[in-house]
Amino acid sequence: MPDRIYNFSAGPATLPYSVLQQTAKDVVNFQDSGMGIVEISHRSPPFAAVIAEAESLLRELLAIPDNYKTLFLQGGASSQFFMVPMNLLAPGKKASYLNTGVWSKKAIAEAKLFGEALVPYSSETGGFRRVPSQGENQIDPASEYLYFVSNNTIYGTQYQKMPVAPDHVPLVADMSSDFLSRPIEVSKFGLIFAGAQKNLGPAGVTLVIIRDDLLERAPASVPTMLRYKTHADKGSMFNTPPCFAVYMVREVLKWLKNLGGVAAIRDSNEEKASWLYQVIDDTPYYRGHAEAASRSRMNVTFNLPTPELEKKFVAEAAALGMAGLKGHSSVGGCRVSIYNAMPQEGVKTLVAFMRRFAAENPA
Ligand SMILES: *Cc1c(COP(=O)(O)O)cnc(C)c1O
């Protein structure tokens, strides 16, 4: 792959090379039809087969039970911040939110437009360095749902054990940056959503997995396009779906299945992350942002001794073909995003560079 570098960007993020190659062909001529995948009708049999296969692969990879619908929506993960309360939080009712970073804060702000948002946990005063452990917080049993962000892309924290909600309180999870990175038990959730551009494809499609009974909760005032039920009833074809993004998600899901599925990728992801955390634990030169028990397997965040050294680190790495290592502007430092599609070789190359850089650039 002489034309490729290692892209550690947080999102849109690196995708499997084989998927990109196949896509490059299909954009011009899909299945010898003489038309590109972006040019064919969403009602045509070839596209119907694409979206059907994307759905069935997703259901197979996550063992999604029959009483859940899978939706391919637009508007990004950020639109779910309002769609969730718009559909599930009636006026005068309350929902509980675990505040572990920018993405949960944005979701809390949207929830307040529709009802009461309780925040039984927040790690904000500590700089969002951790997520709560299971059962750490009392959740109001009158909550319409308990909302959390499974992986905090910006801070590099992740739940190793999912939160538990009181009986009859559905769990709602923003899994945008760790969806399909590890097995999950879907039956424990009421709703899961994920923007595609971190771990499963290009920007432009958001996946939603929703339990059937929750489709009925939306107040009558919710506009047609913003009701989950509209899209569930029409198999995500109420209007034109994001065809190209859905096609690429299907290619990524095929790739993941061929690799052995989510359990196999989980093992690989854990290995990749452990190599990076080993460097952080071995040398005080790199200071990890996340508390050890909350460390993310997807986004590894750390600081160097000074901002000047961080700048030099990012620039030298880029010159060696390792891009996207600058931390998010709200926290600074460095961030290494190692989603499913980042090859182990890329992480090994970076780890070797980190050790060399620390030795050559004393604080
Ligand atoms: C990137 C991200 C979002 C925002 O996604 P958009 O598709 O840009 O709206 C939301 N939540 C998490 C956890 C993210 O990583």
Coordinates of C-alpha atoms and ligand atoms in Angstrom, one line a residue:
M1 CA 0.0 0.0 0.0
P2 CA 2.6 2.6 -1.0
D3 CA -0.1 5.4 -1.3
R4 CA -1.3 4.9 2.3
I5 CA -0.2 6.3 5.6
Y6 CA -1.4 5.4 9.1
N7 CA -4.4 7.7 9.9
F8 CA -5.1 8.0 13.6
S9 CA -7.8 10.6 13.1
A10 CA -10.8 10.5 15.5
G11 CA -13.4 10.7 12.8
P12 CA -14.0 10.5 9.9
A13 CA -11.5 7.8 10.4
T14 CA -9.4 5.2 8.6
L15 CA -11.3 2.4 6.8
P16 CA -10.1 -1.0 5.6
Y17 CA -8.0 -0.8 2.5
S18 CA -9.9 -3.6 0.8
V19 CA -13.2 -1.8 1.4
L20 CA -11.8 1.4 -0.2
Q21 CA -10.5 -0.5 -3.2
Q22 CA -13.9 -2.2 -3.8
T23 CA -15.7 1.1 -3.3
A24 CA -13.5 2.8 -5.9
K25 CA -14.6 0.2 -8.4
D26 CA -18.3 0.2 -7.5
V27 CA -18.5 4.0 -7.6
V28 CA -17.9 3.8 -11.4
N29 CA -19.5 0.5 -12.3
F30 CA -21.6 -1.4 -9.8
Q31 CA -22.0 -5.1 -10.5
D32 CA -21.4 -4.6 -14.2
S33 CA -24.5 -2.5 -14.6
G34 CA -22.7 0.3 -16.3
M35 CA -23.8 2.6 -13.5
G36 CA -22.1 3.6 -10.2
I37 CA -23.5 2.8 -6.8
V38 CA -24.2 6.5 -6.2
E39 CA -26.3 6.7 -9.5
I40 CA -28.8 3.9 -9.1
S41 CA -32.3 4.3 -7.7
H42 CA -32.8 3.5 -4.0
R43 CA -35.9 1.6 -5.1
S44 CA -33.9 -0.6 -7.6
P45 CA -33.4 -4.3 -6.8
P46 CA -29.6 -3.9 -6.6
F47 CA -29.8 -1.2 -3.9
A48 CA -32.6 -3.1 -2.1
A49 CA -30.2 -6.0 -1.8
V50 CA -27.4 -3.7 -0.5
I51 CA -29.5 -2.3 2.4
A52 CA -31.0 -5.7 3.2
E53 CA -27.6 -7.3 3.4
A54 CA -26.3 -4.4 5.5
E55 CA -29.1 -5.0 7.9
S56 CA -28.8 -8.7 8.1
L57 CA -25.0 -8.5 8.6
L58 CA -25.5 -6.1 11.4
R59 CA -28.1 -8.3 13.0
E60 CA -25.9 -11.3 12.7
L61 CA -22.7 -9.6 14.0
L62 CA -24.4 -8.2 17.1
A63 CA -27.0 -11.0 17.5
I64 CA -29.7 -8.5 17.6
P65 CA -33.0 -10.0 18.9
D66 CA -36.1 -10.0 16.7
N67 CA -37.9 -7.5 18.8
Y68 CA -35.5 -4.7 17.8
K69 CA -35.5 -2.7 14.6
T70 CA -32.3 -1.4 12.9
L71 CA -32.5 2.0 11.2
F72 CA -30.3 3.8 8.8
L73 CA -30.9 7.5 9.4
Q74 CA -29.4 10.8 8.5
G75 CA -28.5 14.0 10.5
G76 CA -25.5 12.5 12.3
A77 CA -25.2 11.3 15.8
S78 CA -26.0 14.8 17.0
S79 CA -29.5 14.6 15.6
Q80 CA -30.1 11.7 18.0
F81 CA -29.4 14.1 20.9
F82 CA -32.9 15.5 20.2
M83 CA -34.6 12.6 18.5
V84 CA -34.2 10.5 21.6
P85 CA -36.0 12.9 24.0
M86 CA -38.4 14.0 21.3
N87 CA -39.6 10.4 20.9
L88 CA -39.1 9.0 24.4
L89 CA -39.4 11.9 26.8
A90 CA -43.0 13.2 27.1
P91 CA -43.5 16.7 28.6
G92 CA -43.6 16.6 32.4
K93 CA -41.5 13.4 32.5
K94 CA -37.8 13.0 33.4
A95 CA -34.8 11.1 32.0
S96 CA -31.4 10.4 33.6
Y97 CA -28.1 11.2 31.9
L98 CA -24.6 10.2 32.9
N99 CA -22.4 13.2 32.1
T100 CA -19.0 12.0 30.9
G101 CA -18.0 14.6 28.4
V102 CA -18.9 17.0 25.6
W103 CA -21.2 14.5 23.8
S104 CA -23.3 13.8 26.9
K105 CA -23.4 17.5 27.8
K106 CA -24.8 18.3 24.3
A107 CA -27.4 15.5 24.7
I108 CA -28.4 16.8 28.1
A109 CA -29.0 20.3 26.7
E110 CA -31.3 18.8 24.0
A111 CA -33.2 16.7 26.6
K112 CA -34.1 19.9 28.5
L113 CA -36.0 21.1 25.5
F114 CA -38.5 18.3 26.0
G115 CA -38.6 17.4 29.7
E116 CA -36.6 17.2 32.9
A117 CA -33.0 15.9 32.6
L118 CA -31.6 14.4 35.8
V119 CA -27.8 14.1 36.0
P120 CA -27.0 11.6 38.7
Y121 CA -23.3 11.4 37.7
S122 CA -20.8 13.9 36.3
S123 CA -17.0 13.6 36.0
E124 CA -16.8 17.2 34.7
T125 CA -15.0 18.8 37.7
G126 CA -12.3 16.2 37.4
G127 CA -11.7 16.9 33.7
F128 CA -13.8 14.0 32.5
R129 CA -11.0 11.5 33.3
R130 CA -13.4 8.6 34.3
V131 CA -16.7 7.0 33.8
P132 CA -18.8 5.7 36.7
S133 CA -18.5 2.1 37.8
Q134 CA -21.5 -0.2 37.6
G135 CA -24.1 0.7 40.3
E136 CA -22.1 3.8 41.5
N137 CA -25.1 6.0 41.2
Q138 CA -28.7 5.9 42.2
I139 CA -30.9 6.2 39.2
D140 CA -34.4 7.5 39.7
P141 CA -36.8 4.6 38.9
A142 CA -39.3 7.1 37.4
S143 CA -36.8 7.9 34.6
E144 CA -38.1 7.3 31.1
Y145 CA -34.6 6.1 30.2
L146 CA -31.0 6.1 31.4
Y147 CA -28.7 7.7 28.8
F148 CA -24.9 7.3 28.6
V149 CA -22.0 7.6 26.1
S150 CA -20.2 4.2 25.9
N151 CA -16.9 5.7 24.7
N152 CA -15.9 9.3 25.2
T153 CA -14.0 10.0 22.0
I154 CA -12.5 13.3 23.2
Y155 CA -11.2 12.2 26.6
G156 CA -10.4 8.6 25.9
T157 CA -12.7 7.0 28.5
Q158 CA -14.9 4.0 28.0
Y159 CA -17.2 1.9 30.1
Q160 CA -15.7 -1.5 30.6
K161 CA -19.0 -2.6 32.1
M162 CA -22.2 -1.0 30.9
P163 CA -24.3 0.9 33.4
V164 CA -27.3 -0.9 34.9
A165 CA -30.7 0.9 35.1
P166 CA -33.6 0.1 37.5
D167 CA -36.2 -2.4 36.1
H168 CA -38.3 -1.0 33.3
V169 CA -35.9 1.9 32.7
P170 CA -34.5 1.4 29.2
L171 CA -30.8 2.0 28.6
V172 CA -30.0 4.4 25.8
A173 CA -26.5 4.5 24.5
D174 CA -24.5 6.7 22.2
M175 CA -22.0 4.2 20.8
S176 CA -20.7 6.4 18.0
S177 CA -17.1 5.7 18.7
D178 CA -17.1 2.1 19.8
F179 CA -19.9 0.5 18.0
L180 CA -19.0 -3.0 16.8
S181 CA -15.6 -2.8 18.5
R182 CA -16.7 -5.4 21.1
P183 CA -19.6 -7.7 21.7
I184 CA -22.6 -6.2 23.5
E185 CA -25.8 -7.7 24.8
V186 CA -28.4 -5.8 22.8
S187 CA -31.3 -7.1 24.9
K188 CA -30.0 -4.9 27.8
F189 CA -30.7 -1.8 25.8
G190 CA -33.7 0.1 24.7
L191 CA -32.0 2.1 22.1
I192 CA -28.4 2.3 20.7
F193 CA -27.2 4.8 18.1
A194 CA -23.9 5.4 16.3
G195 CA -22.7 7.8 13.7
A196 CA -20.9 5.7 11.1
Q197 CA -17.8 7.8 10.6
K198 CA -15.7 6.4 13.5
N199 CA -16.0 2.7 13.3
L200 CA -18.2 1.6 10.5
G201 CA -18.1 3.7 7.3
P202 CA -18.1 7.2 6.0
A203 CA -20.1 10.1 7.4
G204 CA -23.7 10.4 6.3
V205 CA -25.5 7.6 8.0
T206 CA -26.4 7.0 11.6
L207 CA -27.3 3.5 12.8
V208 CA -30.1 3.2 15.4
I209 CA -31.1 -0.1 17.1
I210 CA -34.4 0.3 18.9
R211 CA -36.7 -2.0 20.8
D212 CA -40.1 -2.4 19.3
D213 CA -42.2 -1.1 22.2
L214 CA -40.3 2.2 22.3
L215 CA -41.5 3.0 18.7
E216 CA -44.9 3.6 20.1
R217 CA -43.9 6.2 22.7
A218 CA -43.6 9.4 20.6
P219 CA -46.2 12.1 21.2
A220 CA -48.5 13.0 18.3
S221 CA -46.7 16.3 17.8
V222 CA -43.5 14.8 16.5
P223 CA -42.9 15.5 12.8
T224 CA -43.1 12.5 10.5
M225 CA -39.4 12.4 9.5
L226 CA -38.3 12.7 13.2
R227 CA -40.3 9.7 14.4
Y228 CA -38.4 6.4 14.7
K229 CA -41.6 4.6 13.8
T230 CA -41.8 6.2 10.4
H231 CA -38.4 4.8 9.4
A232 CA -39.0 1.4 11.2
D233 CA -42.3 0.9 9.3
K234 CA -40.6 1.5 6.0
G235 CA -37.3 -0.3 6.5
S236 CA -35.4 3.0 6.4
M237 CA -36.9 3.7 3.0
F238 CA -39.6 6.2 3.9
N239 CA -37.5 8.6 1.8
T240 CA -34.2 8.3 0.0
P241 CA -31.7 6.8 2.5
P242 CA -28.0 7.8 2.4
C243 CA -27.4 5.2 -0.3
F244 CA -23.6 5.5 -0.6
A245 CA -22.9 5.5 3.1
V246 CA -25.2 2.5 3.5
Y247 CA -23.3 0.7 0.7
M248 CA -20.0 1.4 2.4
V249 CA -21.3 0.2 5.8
R250 CA -22.2 -3.0 4.1
E251 CA -18.7 -3.4 2.8
V252 CA -17.2 -2.7 6.2
L253 CA -19.6 -5.2 7.8
K254 CA -18.6 -7.9 5.3
W255 CA -15.0 -7.2 6.1
L256 CA -15.6 -7.5 9.8
K257 CA -17.5 -10.8 9.4
N258 CA -14.6 -12.2 7.4
L259 CA -12.2 -11.2 10.2
G260 CA -14.2 -13.3 12.6
G261 CA -16.7 -10.8 13.9
V262 CA -16.9 -8.6 16.9
A263 CA -15.3 -11.0 19.4
A264 CA -12.2 -11.3 17.1
I265 CA -11.9 -7.5 16.6
R266 CA -12.4 -7.0 20.3
D267 CA -9.3 -9.2 21.0
S268 CA -7.3 -7.3 18.4
N269 CA -8.5 -3.9 19.7
E270 CA -7.5 -4.8 23.3
E271 CA -4.0 -5.8 22.1
K272 CA -3.6 -2.5 20.2
A273 CA -4.7 -0.4 23.1
S274 CA -2.5 -2.4 25.6
W275 CA 0.6 -1.6 23.6
L276 CA -0.1 2.1 23.8
Y277 CA -1.0 2.1 27.5
Q278 CA 2.2 0.1 28.2
V279 CA 4.3 3.0 26.9
I280 CA 2.2 5.4 29.0
D281 CA 2.7 3.2 32.1
D282 CA 6.4 2.6 31.4
T283 CA 7.5 6.2 31.1
P284 CA 6.3 9.3 33.0
Y285 CA 7.2 11.2 29.8
Y286 CA 3.7 10.3 28.5
R287 CA 0.9 11.2 31.0
G288 CA -2.4 9.4 30.3
H289 CA -5.5 11.5 30.6
A290 CA -8.0 8.8 31.6
E291 CA -7.9 7.0 34.9
A292 CA -6.7 3.4 34.4
A293 CA -10.0 1.7 35.1
S294 CA -11.8 4.0 32.6
R295 CA -9.3 3.7 29.7
S296 CA -10.7 3.6 26.2
R297 CA -9.7 0.9 23.7
M298 CA -10.6 3.3 20.8
N299 CA -9.1 6.6 21.7
V300 CA -5.9 6.8 23.7
T301 CA -5.3 10.3 25.1
F302 CA -2.1 11.7 26.7
N303 CA 0.1 14.6 27.3
L304 CA 3.9 15.1 26.8
P305 CA 6.0 17.2 29.3
T306 CA 5.3 20.5 27.4
P307 CA 3.0 21.8 24.7
E308 CA 6.1 22.5 22.6
L309 CA 7.1 18.8 22.8
E310 CA 3.5 17.8 21.9
K311 CA 3.7 20.0 18.8
K312 CA 7.0 18.5 17.8
F313 CA 5.7 15.0 18.4
V314 CA 2.7 15.5 16.2
A315 CA 4.8 17.0 13.4
E316 CA 7.5 14.4 13.4
A317 CA 5.0 11.6 13.5
A318 CA 3.2 13.1 10.5
A319 CA 6.4 13.4 8.6
L320 CA 6.9 9.7 9.2
G321 CA 3.4 8.8 7.9
M322 CA 1.4 8.8 11.1
A323 CA -1.3 11.4 10.9
G324 CA -4.1 12.8 13.1
L325 CA -2.4 12.6 16.5
K326 CA -3.3 16.1 17.8
G327 CA -5.8 16.0 20.7
H328 CA -9.2 17.5 20.5
S329 CA -9.1 21.3 20.8
S330 CA -11.1 21.2 24.1
V331 CA -8.5 19.1 26.0
G332 CA -5.2 19.5 24.0
G333 CA -2.4 17.0 24.2
C334 CA -2.4 14.0 21.9
R335 CA -5.0 11.5 20.9
V336 CA -4.5 8.2 19.1
S337 CA -7.6 6.8 17.6
I338 CA -7.3 3.1 17.0
Y339 CA -10.7 2.0 15.6
N340 CA -11.4 -1.4 14.1
A341 CA -9.8 -0.6 10.8
M342 CA -6.4 0.6 12.2
P343 CA -4.0 -2.3 11.5
Q344 CA -1.9 -3.6 14.4
E345 CA 1.2 -2.7 12.3
G346 CA 0.2 1.0 12.5
V347 CA 0.1 0.9 16.3
K348 CA 3.4 -1.0 16.5
T349 CA 5.0 1.6 14.3
L350 CA 3.6 4.4 16.5
V351 CA 4.7 2.7 19.7
A352 CA 8.3 2.4 18.4
F353 CA 8.2 6.1 17.5
M354 CA 6.9 7.1 20.9
R355 CA 9.8 5.3 22.7
R356 CA 12.3 6.8 20.4
F357 CA 10.9 10.3 20.7
A358 CA 10.9 10.2 24.5
A359 CA 14.6 9.1 24.5
E360 CA 15.6 11.7 21.9
N361 CA 13.7 14.6 23.4
P362 CA 14.2 14.8 27.1
A363 CA 11.9 17.2 29.0
Ligands
LIG1 C1 -18.4 12.0 16.9 C2 -19.4 11.8 18.0 C3 -20.7 12.4 18.0 C4 -21.1 13.4 16.9 O1 -21.3 12.8 15.7 P1 -21.9 13.6 14.4 O2 -22.2 12.5 13.5 O3 -20.8 14.5 14.0 O4 -23.1 14.3 14.9 C5 -21.5 12.0 19.0 N1 -21.2 11.2 19.9 C6 -20.0 10.6 20.0 C7 -19.6 9.7 21.1 C8 -19.0 10.9 19.0 O5 -17.8 10.3 19.1

